[in-house]
Short mmCIF file of C-alpha atoms in Angstrom, two decimals:
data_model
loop_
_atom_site.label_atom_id
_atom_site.label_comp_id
_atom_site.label_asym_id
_atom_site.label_seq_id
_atom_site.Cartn_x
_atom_site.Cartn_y
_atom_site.Cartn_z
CA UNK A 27 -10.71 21.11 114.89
CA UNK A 28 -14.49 21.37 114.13
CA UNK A 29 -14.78 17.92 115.75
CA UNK A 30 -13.32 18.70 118.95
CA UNK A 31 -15.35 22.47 119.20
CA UNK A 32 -18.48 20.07 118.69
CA UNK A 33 -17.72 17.44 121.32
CA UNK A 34 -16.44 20.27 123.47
CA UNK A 35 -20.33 21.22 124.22
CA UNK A 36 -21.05 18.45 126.50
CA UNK A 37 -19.84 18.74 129.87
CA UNK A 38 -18.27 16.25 131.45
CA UNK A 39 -17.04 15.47 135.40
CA UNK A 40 -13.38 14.97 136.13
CA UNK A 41 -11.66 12.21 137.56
CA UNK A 42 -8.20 11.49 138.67
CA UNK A 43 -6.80 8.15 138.27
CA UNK A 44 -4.24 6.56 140.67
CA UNK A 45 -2.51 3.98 142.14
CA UNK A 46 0.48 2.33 143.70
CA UNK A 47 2.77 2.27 140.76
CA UNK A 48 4.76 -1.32 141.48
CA UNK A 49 8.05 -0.23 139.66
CA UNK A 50 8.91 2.51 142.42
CA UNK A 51 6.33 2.09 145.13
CA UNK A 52 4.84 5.37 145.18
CA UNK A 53 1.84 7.13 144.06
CA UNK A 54 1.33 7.80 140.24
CA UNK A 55 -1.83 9.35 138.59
CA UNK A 56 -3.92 10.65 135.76
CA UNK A 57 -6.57 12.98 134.97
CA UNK A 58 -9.36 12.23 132.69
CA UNK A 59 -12.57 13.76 131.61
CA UNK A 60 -14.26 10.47 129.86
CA UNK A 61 -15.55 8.36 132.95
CA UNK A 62 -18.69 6.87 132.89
CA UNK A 63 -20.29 3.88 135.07
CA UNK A 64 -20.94 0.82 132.46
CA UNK A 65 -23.21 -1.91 134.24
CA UNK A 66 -24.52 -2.27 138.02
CA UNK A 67 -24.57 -6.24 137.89
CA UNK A 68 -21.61 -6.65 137.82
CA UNK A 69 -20.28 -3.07 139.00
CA UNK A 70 -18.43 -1.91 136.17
CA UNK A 71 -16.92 1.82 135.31
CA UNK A 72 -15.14 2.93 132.17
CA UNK A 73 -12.54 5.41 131.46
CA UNK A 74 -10.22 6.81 128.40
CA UNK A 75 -6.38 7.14 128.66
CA UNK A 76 -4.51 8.33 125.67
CA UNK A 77 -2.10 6.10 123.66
CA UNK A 78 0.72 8.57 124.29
CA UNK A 79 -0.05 8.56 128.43
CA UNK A 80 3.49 7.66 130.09
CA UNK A 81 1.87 7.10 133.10
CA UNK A 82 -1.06 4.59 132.48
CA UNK A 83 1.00 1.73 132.12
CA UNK A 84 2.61 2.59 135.32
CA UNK A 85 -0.89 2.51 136.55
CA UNK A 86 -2.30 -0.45 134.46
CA UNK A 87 0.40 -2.58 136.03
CA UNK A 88 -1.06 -2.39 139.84
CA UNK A 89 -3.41 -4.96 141.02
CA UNK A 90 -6.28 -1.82 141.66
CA UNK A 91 -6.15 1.67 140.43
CA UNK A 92 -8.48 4.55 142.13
CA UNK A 93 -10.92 6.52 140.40
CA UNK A 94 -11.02 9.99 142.05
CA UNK A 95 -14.43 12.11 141.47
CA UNK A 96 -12.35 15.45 141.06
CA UNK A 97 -14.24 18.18 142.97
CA UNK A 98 -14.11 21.60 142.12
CA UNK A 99 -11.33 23.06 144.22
CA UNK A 100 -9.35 20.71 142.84
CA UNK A 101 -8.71 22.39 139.82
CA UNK A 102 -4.86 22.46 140.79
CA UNK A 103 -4.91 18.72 141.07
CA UNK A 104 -6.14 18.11 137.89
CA UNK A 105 -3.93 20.45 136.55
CA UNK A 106 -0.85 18.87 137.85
CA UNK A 107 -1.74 15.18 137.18
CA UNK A 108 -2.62 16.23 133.78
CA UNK A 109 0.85 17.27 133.22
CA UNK A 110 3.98 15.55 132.05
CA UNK A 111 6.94 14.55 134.05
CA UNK A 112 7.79 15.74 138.21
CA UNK A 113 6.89 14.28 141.14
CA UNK A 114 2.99 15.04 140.37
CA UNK A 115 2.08 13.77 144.16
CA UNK A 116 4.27 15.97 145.96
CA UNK A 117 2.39 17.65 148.50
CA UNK A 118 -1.01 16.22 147.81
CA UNK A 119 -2.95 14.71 150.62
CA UNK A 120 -4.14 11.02 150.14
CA UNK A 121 -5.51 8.63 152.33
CA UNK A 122 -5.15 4.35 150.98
CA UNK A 123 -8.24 2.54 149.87
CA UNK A 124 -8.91 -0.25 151.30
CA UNK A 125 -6.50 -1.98 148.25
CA UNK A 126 -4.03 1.02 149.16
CA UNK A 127 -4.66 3.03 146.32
CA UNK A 128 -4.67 7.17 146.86
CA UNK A 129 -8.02 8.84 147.27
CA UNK A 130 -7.09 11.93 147.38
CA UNK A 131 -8.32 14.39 149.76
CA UNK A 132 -11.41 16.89 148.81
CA UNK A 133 -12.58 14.05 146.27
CA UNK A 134 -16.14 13.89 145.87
CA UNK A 135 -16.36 9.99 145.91
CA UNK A 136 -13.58 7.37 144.90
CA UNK A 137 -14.15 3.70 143.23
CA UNK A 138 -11.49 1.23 143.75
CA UNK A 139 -11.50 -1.26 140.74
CA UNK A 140 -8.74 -3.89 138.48
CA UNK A 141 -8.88 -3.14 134.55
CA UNK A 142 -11.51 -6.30 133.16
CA UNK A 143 -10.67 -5.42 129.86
CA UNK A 144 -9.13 -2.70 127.30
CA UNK A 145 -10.35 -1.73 123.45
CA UNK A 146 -7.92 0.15 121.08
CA UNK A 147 -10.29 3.20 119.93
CA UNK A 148 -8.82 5.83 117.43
CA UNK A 149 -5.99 7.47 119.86
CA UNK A 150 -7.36 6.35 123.05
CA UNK A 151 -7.93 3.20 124.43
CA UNK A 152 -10.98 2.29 126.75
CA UNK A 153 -10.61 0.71 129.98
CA UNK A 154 -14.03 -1.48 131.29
CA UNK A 155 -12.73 -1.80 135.20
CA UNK A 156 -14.43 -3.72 138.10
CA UNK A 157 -15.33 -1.72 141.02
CA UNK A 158 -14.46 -3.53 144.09
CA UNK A 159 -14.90 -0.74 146.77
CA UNK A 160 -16.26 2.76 146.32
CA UNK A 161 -17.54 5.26 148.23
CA UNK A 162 -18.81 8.77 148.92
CA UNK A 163 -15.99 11.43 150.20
CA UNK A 164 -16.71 14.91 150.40
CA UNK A 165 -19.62 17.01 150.01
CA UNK A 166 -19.16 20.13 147.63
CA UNK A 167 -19.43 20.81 143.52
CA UNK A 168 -17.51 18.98 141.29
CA UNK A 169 -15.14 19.99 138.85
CA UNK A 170 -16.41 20.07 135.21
CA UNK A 171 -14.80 20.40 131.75
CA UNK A 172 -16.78 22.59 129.18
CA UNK A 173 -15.65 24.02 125.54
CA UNK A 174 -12.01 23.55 126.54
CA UNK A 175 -12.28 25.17 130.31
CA UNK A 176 -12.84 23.93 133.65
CA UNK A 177 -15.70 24.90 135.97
CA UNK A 178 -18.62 24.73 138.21
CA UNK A 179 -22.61 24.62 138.90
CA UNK A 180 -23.83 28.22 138.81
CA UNK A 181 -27.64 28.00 139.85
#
């Protein structure tokens, strides 16, 4: 699709999205590559999840969700919580936010924030969220999407 091939030449960061899914207790996430902040006053971030996503509304129905700055060797984690189905946090280290959400271990910087409001767009819908606490991680390149691949920094 000549649209997507376009759109595929700007890179983008990666960013896991979890939380403390309410119906089971335990830790669900998402990846997504369209994550941008949205306003400083108030602190506001924005992020894409497709209509089809089983697992957002697992997510959209916790009081906080965690956004995850994917770092480059986590290629494997962005890989698994982009897939469908299994226990996608087996194995994974996570430490709570301070609302309990997972920030996972090796991200670059997490956000802690409660949807403020959603738009239906096309096959997506966009999530405005309220960042409540945030900070910085772990020091190292991040992981970024590019023509259809992921990568790095090489300069």
């Amino acid at each position: 699709m000549r649209f997507r091939s376009v759109l595929g030449r700007f890179a983008t960061g990666v960013v896991a999205i979890t939380a403390i899914a309410p119906d089971s207790g335990r830790p669900a996430g998402l990846a997504a590559n369209s994550f941008t902040s949205v306003s400083l006053d108030p602190p506001l971030v924005a992020f894409c999840v497709a209509h089809t996503s089983t697992t957002w509304p697992r997510l959209r129905s916790a009081d906080r969700q965690c956004v995850n700055i994917l770092s480059r060797p986590q290629l494997d984690v962005c890989v698994r919580l982009a897939a469908k189905g299994g226990d996608k946090f087996a194995d994974l280290e996570w430490t709570p936010s301070p609302g309990g959400g997972p920030v996972l271990k090796e991200a670059l910087a997490w956000i802690e924030c409660s949807v403020e409001s959603e738009y239906v767009a096309g096959d997506h819908t966009i999530v405005v969220a309220r960042a409540h606490h945030l900070d910085k991680h772990h020091e190292t390149d991040p992981l970024l999407f590019y023509k259809g691949e992921y990568g790095s920094f090489d300069g």
